[in-house]
Coordinates of C-alpha atoms in Angstrom, one line a residue:
X387 CA 89.4 86.3 89.6
X388 CA 88.1 88.1 93.2
X389 CA 84.6 87.3 94.4
X390 CA 83.6 90.0 92.4
X391 CA 84.8 88.5 89.3
X392 CA 87.2 91.2 88.8
X393 CA 90.9 89.9 88.0
X394 CA 93.6 90.0 90.5
X395 CA 96.5 92.0 89.7
X396 CA 100.1 91.3 90.4
X397 CA 103.3 93.1 90.1
X398 CA 105.7 91.1 88.4
X399 CA 108.6 93.2 87.4
X400 CA 110.3 96.2 89.1
X401 CA 112.7 98.5 87.4
X402 CA 114.0 101.0 89.9
X403 CA 116.3 104.4 89.3
X404 CA 117.1 106.2 92.6
X405 CA 119.5 108.4 94.0
X406 CA 120.4 105.7 96.4
X407 CA 120.5 102.9 93.5
X408 CA 120.1 102.1 90.1
X409 CA 118.4 98.8 90.0
X410 CA 115.9 96.8 92.3
X411 CA 118.3 95.4 94.1
X412 CA 121.0 98.2 94.4
X413 CA 118.5 100.7 95.8
X414 CA 116.9 98.3 98.2
X415 CA 120.4 97.1 99.5
X416 CA 121.1 100.8 99.9
X417 CA 117.8 101.4 101.9
X418 CA 118.0 98.5 104.3
X419 CA 121.5 100.0 105.0
X420 CA 120.1 103.5 105.4
X421 CA 122.6 105.0 103.0
X422 CA 121.0 108.3 101.4
X423 CA 121.5 109.5 98.1
X424 CA 120.9 113.2 99.1
X425 CA 124.0 115.4 98.8
X426 CA 124.9 118.7 96.9
X427 CA 123.4 119.6 93.5
X428 CA 125.9 119.0 90.8
X429 CA 123.8 119.2 87.5
X430 CA 123.9 122.8 87.3
X431 CA 125.6 125.8 89.1
X432 CA 123.0 125.9 92.5
X433 CA 125.2 128.1 94.4
X434 CA 123.0 131.5 93.8
X435 CA 119.9 129.5 94.8
X436 CA 118.5 129.0 98.6
X437 CA 118.2 125.1 98.0
X438 CA 121.3 123.8 97.2
X439 CA 120.6 119.7 97.7
X440 CA 119.0 117.1 96.2
X441 CA 118.5 113.7 95.2
X442 CA 120.7 113.2 92.2
X443 CA 120.6 109.4 90.5
X444 CA 124.5 108.3 90.0
X445 CA 126.4 106.7 87.4
X446 CA 123.8 106.9 84.6
X447 CA 125.0 107.3 81.5
X448 CA 121.9 106.7 78.7
X449 CA 124.5 105.8 76.3
X450 CA 125.7 103.0 77.7
X451 CA 121.7 101.8 77.4
X452 CA 120.2 103.3 74.9
X453 CA 120.6 103.6 71.1
X454 CA 122.2 106.8 70.2
X455 CA 119.5 108.0 67.7
X456 CA 117.0 108.2 70.9
X457 CA 119.4 110.3 72.4
X458 CA 118.8 113.7 70.7
X459 CA 114.9 113.2 71.2
X460 CA 114.6 112.6 74.7
X461 CA 114.7 114.4 77.8
X462 CA 117.0 113.0 80.9
X463 CA 113.6 111.5 82.7
X464 CA 112.7 109.8 79.6
X465 CA 115.6 107.9 79.1
X466 CA 115.8 107.0 82.9
X467 CA 112.4 105.7 82.3
X468 CA 113.4 103.8 79.2
X469 CA 115.9 101.9 80.9
X470 CA 113.9 101.5 83.9
X471 CA 111.2 99.7 82.3
X472 CA 113.7 97.5 80.4
X473 CA 114.8 96.4 83.7
X474 CA 111.0 95.9 84.9
X475 CA 110.1 93.7 81.6
X476 CA 113.5 91.5 82.3
X477 CA 112.7 91.1 85.7
X478 CA 109.3 90.1 85.1
X479 CA 110.4 87.4 82.3
X480 CA 108.4 89.0 79.8
X481 CA 109.5 89.5 76.1
X482 CA 107.1 92.4 74.3
X483 CA 107.7 91.1 71.1
X484 CA 105.9 87.6 72.0
X485 CA 103.0 89.7 73.2
X486 CA 99.9 90.9 71.1
X487 CA 100.5 94.2 70.4
X488 CA 97.4 95.4 71.6
X489 CA 97.1 93.2 74.9
X490 CA 99.8 95.1 76.2
X491 CA 99.7 99.3 77.2
X492 CA 101.5 101.8 78.9
X493 CA 100.7 104.1 81.8
X494 CA 102.9 106.4 83.3
X495 CA 102.7 109.5 85.7
X496 CA 104.4 112.7 85.5
X497 CA 104.9 116.3 87.2
X498 CA 106.3 118.2 85.2
X499 CA 107.3 116.5 81.7
X500 CA 110.8 116.9 80.1
X501 CA 111.9 120.4 81.9
X502 CA 115.7 120.3 81.1
X503 CA 114.9 119.5 77.4
X504 CA 112.3 122.1 77.5
X505 CA 114.7 124.9 79.0
X506 CA 117.4 123.9 76.5
X507 CA 115.5 124.4 73.3
X508 CA 113.7 127.6 74.8
X509 CA 117.5 128.8 75.7
X510 CA 118.2 128.2 72.0
X511 CA 115.2 130.1 70.7
X512 CA 115.8 133.2 72.7
X513 CA 119.5 133.6 72.5
X514 CA 119.6 132.1 68.6
X515 CA 116.7 132.1 66.8
X516 CA 113.7 129.8 66.0
X517 CA 115.9 127.5 63.5
X518 CA 117.8 126.7 66.5
X519 CA 114.8 124.7 68.2
X520 CA 114.9 120.9 67.8
X521 CA 111.8 119.6 66.2
X522 CA 111.7 117.2 69.0
X523 CA 110.6 119.9 71.2
X524 CA 107.1 119.3 70.1
X525 CA 106.9 116.0 72.2
X526 CA 109.8 116.2 74.3
X527 CA 108.8 118.4 77.2
X528 CA 105.2 116.9 77.2
X529 CA 104.2 115.0 80.5
X530 CA 102.6 112.1 78.2
X531 CA 106.1 111.6 76.5
X532 CA 107.3 108.7 78.8
X533 CA 104.2 106.7 78.0
X534 CA 104.4 107.3 74.1
X535 CA 108.4 106.5 73.8
X536 CA 107.8 103.6 75.9
X537 CA 104.8 102.2 73.9
X538 CA 106.9 103.3 70.7
X539 CA 110.0 101.2 71.6
X540 CA 108.0 97.9 72.9
X541 CA 105.3 98.1 70.3
X542 CA 102.6 98.4 73.2
X543 CA 99.5 99.3 71.5
X544 CA 97.2 98.5 74.3
X545 CA 95.4 101.3 76.6
X546 CA 97.8 103.8 77.3
X547 CA 97.7 107.2 79.0
X548 CA 99.3 109.3 81.5
X549 CA 98.4 110.8 85.2
X550 CA 99.2 114.1 85.9
X551 CA 98.5 114.9 90.0
X552 CA 102.1 115.5 91.2
X553 CA 103.1 113.1 94.2
X554 CA 99.7 111.1 93.8
X555 CA 100.4 110.4 90.2
X556 CA 102.3 107.7 90.9
X557 CA 99.8 105.7 92.7
X558 CA 97.0 107.3 90.4
X559 CA 98.4 105.9 87.3
X560 CA 99.2 102.2 89.3
X561 CA 95.4 102.4 89.8
X562 CA 94.6 103.1 86.0
X563 CA 96.8 100.2 85.4
X564 CA 94.7 98.0 87.7
X565 CA 91.6 99.5 85.7
X566 CA 93.0 98.2 82.4
X567 CA 94.2 95.0 83.4
X568 CA 90.6 94.4 85.1
X569 CA 88.8 95.4 81.8
X570 CA 91.1 92.6 79.8
X571 CA 94.1 93.8 79.1
X572 CA 97.4 91.3 79.9
X573 CA 99.9 93.7 80.7
X574 CA 100.3 97.0 81.5
X575 CA 103.7 98.6 82.0
X576 CA 103.5 101.7 84.7
X577 CA 104.6 103.5 87.6
X578 CA 106.8 107.2 87.4
X579 CA 110.2 108.3 86.6
X580 CA 110.6 112.3 87.1
X581 CA 113.7 114.4 86.6
X582 CA 113.6 118.3 86.6
X583 CA 116.7 119.2 88.4
X584 CA 117.6 122.0 85.9
X585 CA 117.1 126.0 86.7
X586 CA 113.9 126.1 85.4
X587 CA 112.5 123.1 87.0
X588 CA 114.5 124.1 90.3
X589 CA 113.0 127.4 90.5
X590 CA 109.5 125.9 89.4
X591 CA 110.1 123.8 92.9
X592 CA 110.9 126.6 95.0
X593 CA 107.8 128.2 94.2
X594 CA 106.0 126.0 96.4
X595 CA 107.6 126.9 99.6
X596 CA 108.1 123.5 100.6
X597 CA 111.6 122.9 99.8
X598 CA 114.1 122.8 102.7
X599 CA 117.2 125.3 102.6
X600 CA 119.2 123.2 105.3
X601 CA 122.5 122.7 103.8
X602 CA 123.4 119.4 105.7
X603 CA 122.0 116.6 103.9
X604 CA 121.4 114.7 107.1
X605 CA 119.4 117.4 108.2
X606 CA 117.3 118.8 105.6
X607 CA 114.3 116.4 105.1
X608 CA 112.9 115.1 108.4
X609 CA 109.3 114.6 108.0
X610 CA 107.8 114.1 111.6
X611 CA 110.7 115.6 113.1
X612 CA 110.2 118.7 115.3
X613 CA 112.7 120.3 113.4
X614 CA 110.9 119.5 110.2
X615 CA 111.7 122.6 107.6
X616 CA 110.5 121.5 103.8
X617 CA 111.7 118.5 101.7
X618 CA 114.7 117.7 99.5
X619 CA 113.7 117.4 95.8
X620 CA 114.8 114.6 93.8
X621 CA 115.0 112.7 90.6
X622 CA 113.8 109.1 89.2
X623 CA 110.9 106.4 90.7
X624 CA 110.2 103.4 89.7
X625 CA 108.4 101.3 86.6
X626 CA 106.4 98.2 87.4
X627 CA 104.8 95.7 84.9
X628 CA 101.5 95.1 86.0
X629 CA 99.7 91.6 84.9
X630 CA 96.5 89.7 85.0
X631 CA 97.7 87.3 88.4
X632 CA 96.1 84.1 87.0
X633 CA 98.1 84.7 83.3
X634 CA 101.2 85.6 85.2
X635 CA 101.5 82.7 86.9
X636 CA 100.3 80.5 84.1
X637 CA 103.5 81.7 82.2
X638 CA 105.2 80.8 85.6
X639 CA 106.0 84.2 86.9
X640 CA 106.3 84.7 90.4
X641 CA 104.6 88.0 91.4
X642 CA 106.1 90.3 94.1
X643 CA 102.9 90.8 95.3
X644 CA 99.4 92.4 94.1
X645 CA 97.4 95.6 93.9
X646 CA 94.6 94.8 96.0
X647 CA 93.2 98.7 97.1
X648 CA 93.0 102.4 95.9
X649 CA 91.5 105.6 97.1
X650 CA 91.9 109.1 96.0
X651 CA 90.1 112.3 96.8
X652 CA 90.9 115.8 96.9
X653 CA 91.1 118.1 100.0
X654 CA 89.1 121.0 100.3
X655 CA 90.6 124.5 99.6
X656 CA 92.8 126.3 102.1
X657 CA 91.0 128.3 104.5
X658 CA 87.6 126.6 103.9
X659 CA 87.8 125.2 107.5
X660 CA 87.1 122.0 106.4
X661 CA 89.3 119.1 106.9
X662 CA 91.8 117.0 104.5
X663 CA 90.2 114.4 102.7
X664 CA 93.8 112.1 102.8
X665 CA 91.8 109.8 105.9
X666 CA 88.9 108.9 103.0
X667 CA 91.6 108.2 100.8
X668 CA 93.4 105.5 102.9
X669 CA 89.5 104.4 104.2
X670 CA 88.3 103.7 100.8
X671 CA 91.9 101.9 99.6
X672 CA 91.3 99.5 102.8
X673 CA 87.7 99.1 101.8
X674 CA 88.6 98.0 98.1
X675 CA 91.4 95.4 99.3
X676 CA 88.6 94.0 101.3
X677 CA 90.9 94.8 104.3
X678 CA 90.7 96.1 108.1
X679 CA 93.0 98.3 109.8
X680 CA 94.4 95.7 111.7
X681 CA 95.5 93.8 108.7
X682 CA 98.2 96.6 107.8
X683 CA 101.7 95.7 108.5
X684 CA 103.2 99.0 107.5
X685 CA 102.5 102.1 106.0
X686 CA 104.8 104.4 103.7
X687 CA 103.6 107.5 104.6
X688 CA 103.7 110.5 102.5
X689 CA 106.0 112.4 104.8
X690 CA 105.9 115.7 103.5
X691 CA 108.3 117.4 106.2
X692 CA 106.0 120.4 106.2
X693 CA 104.9 120.7 110.4
X694 CA 101.0 121.5 109.1
X695 CA 101.1 118.6 106.2
X696 CA 103.1 116.0 109.0
X697 CA 100.0 117.0 111.2
X698 CA 97.1 116.2 108.6
X699 CA 99.1 113.2 107.8
X700 CA 99.6 111.6 111.6
X701 CA 95.8 112.4 112.0
X702 CA 94.6 110.5 109.0
X703 CA 96.9 107.2 110.2
X704 CA 95.8 107.9 114.0
X705 CA 92.2 108.3 113.0
X706 CA 92.4 104.9 111.0
X707 CA 95.2 103.1 112.7
X708 CA 95.1 104.2 116.4
X709 CA 98.2 105.9 118.2
X710 CA 101.3 103.9 117.7
X711 CA 99.0 101.7 116.1
X712 CA 100.8 100.4 112.7
X713 CA 104.5 100.8 111.9
X714 CA 105.1 103.9 110.0
X715 CA 108.3 104.3 107.6
X716 CA 109.2 107.1 105.1
X717 CA 112.2 105.9 103.1
X718 CA 112.2 108.5 100.7
X719 CA 114.4 110.7 103.4
X720 CA 117.4 108.7 101.7
X721 CA 116.3 109.7 98.3
X722 CA 114.1 113.1 98.6
X723 CA 110.8 113.4 97.1
X724 CA 111.1 112.1 93.2
X725 CA 107.6 114.1 92.5
X726 CA 105.4 111.2 90.4
X727 CA 108.4 108.8 90.7
X728 CA 108.5 108.8 94.4
X729 CA 105.2 107.0 95.3
X730 CA 105.9 103.9 92.8
X731 CA 109.4 103.9 94.3
X732 CA 107.8 103.4 97.7
X733 CA 105.3 100.6 96.0
X734 CA 108.3 99.0 94.9
X735 CA 109.9 99.1 98.4
X736 CA 106.6 98.0 99.7
X737 CA 107.0 94.9 97.8
X738 CA 110.4 94.1 98.6
X739 CA 109.5 94.4 102.2
X740 CA 107.1 92.0 101.6
X741 CA 109.3 89.6 100.0
X742 CA 112.1 89.9 102.8
X743 CA 109.9 90.6 106.0
X744 CA 111.7 93.9 106.9
X745 CA 110.8 97.3 107.2
X746 CA 112.9 100.0 105.6
X747 CA 114.1 102.7 107.9
X748 CA 113.1 106.6 108.2
X749 CA 116.7 108.0 108.3
X750 CA 117.9 110.9 110.1
X751 CA 114.5 111.7 111.9
X752 CA 113.9 112.2 115.4
X753 CA 110.1 111.6 116.0
X754 CA 107.8 114.2 117.4
X755 CA 105.7 112.2 120.4
X756 CA 103.0 114.7 119.3
X757 CA 102.6 112.8 116.3
X758 CA 101.7 109.2 117.9
X759 CA 103.2 107.3 115.4
X760 CA 105.1 104.3 115.5
X761 CA 107.8 105.6 113.0
X762 CA 110.7 103.0 111.9
X763 CA 114.0 104.8 112.5
X764 CA 117.7 104.4 111.8
X765 CA 117.6 100.7 111.1
X766 CA 115.4 98.5 109.6
X767 CA 112.8 96.4 111.8
X768 CA 112.4 92.9 111.1
X769 CA 108.7 91.7 110.8
X770 CA 106.2 90.0 109.1
X771 CA 104.8 92.1 106.2
X772 CA 101.7 90.9 104.1
X773 CA 100.1 94.0 103.8
X774 CA 101.6 97.5 103.1
X775 CA 99.5 100.6 102.8
X776 CA 101.3 103.1 100.4
X777 CA 100.4 107.4 100.6
X778 CA 100.7 110.2 98.5
X779 CA 99.7 113.7 98.4
X780 CA 100.0 116.0 95.4
X781 CA 100.5 119.9 95.7
X782 CA 97.5 121.3 95.3
X783 CA 95.3 118.9 97.0
X784 CA 95.5 115.3 95.5
X785 CA 95.4 112.6 98.0
X786 CA 96.0 108.9 96.7
X787 CA 96.5 105.6 98.8
X788 CA 97.3 102.2 97.6
X789 CA 97.3 98.8 99.3
X790 CA 99.7 96.1 98.1
X791 CA 99.6 92.5 99.8
X792 CA 101.2 89.2 99.3
X793 CA 100.9 87.5 96.4
X794 CA 99.3 84.5 98.2
X795 CA 96.5 86.9 99.5
X796 CA 93.2 87.1 97.8

């Protein structure tokens, strides 16, 4: 318990599915080596679209991991989430069947739901007729479907839910999971997997006006770079196992780290003349963690690669930490922005950075000095990492910040 009597929440398992690695070990090795998973989009013919690069998960064959009965009723994102959750639970050393059903729950985030499943069924509706639409369309497209399928598969009947706030949702879900554990839940499976690399999903993402149209993977996603001109979309993310830290240690678990602080804000409308509320989200997260800016060893930045958004983020970081006051990294330059799946993947990377004492790089970026950031580029930086800050922003004004700490910190 903390001094305030609230449970300390630990992360005991990681399940990662990223464009540059399946599984936490492969992802982390690729990330530290600067290996990118961004390349030409292959899941459909994108030759007629202005943007043709994406971060696609390589080598994922759902049939190798899941029973055949689940395949007709699930979208790609749900299949990946089911497998990532299996990996996370195995990593945590948790056998769900040994838990009391109501002491474990599931909280995920989603930005788009099962876009590919929905597109296929709508195509059937328009081209063939309603009798050719799968009954599973009633839920397979829905934002909450990953939470539902994970809950059913593992018999977790405790507090559950879904958060829909674009990129920021990945952190908002972990914060909601933390709240449930502080209210008495034993274990929550949380995080996010998104996958909307289909024509319908691609078109929706292009409407943001923030997607890079560059043809070269090494020049397409360049946050805090003078050449920044949008991001590369991707698929994947991470599922984490969160537990009461005392209970986890009692069963012999070795936590990766602690979820120590969280803050969320909402930006004022464009044209209002009021500044972004991102700085306040960061300060709220630090206050919640009982941390000072000087305690933070690395920031995993949102890294929108849109000049105005990069400027706002850099301003918030300088306001809190000072000019070049803390190392900053954006490893998602190797995966693309994974919608709600990106921030949990950053949290996984932050926990692995704490474990190994290394800050992963931001690849292909030449930092613009005007931003005043100590951006870690090209190669990893060896450094003690005890406290990390993860930032995320969602389209439409969502801001979130999460503090993770080494497991021996309060």
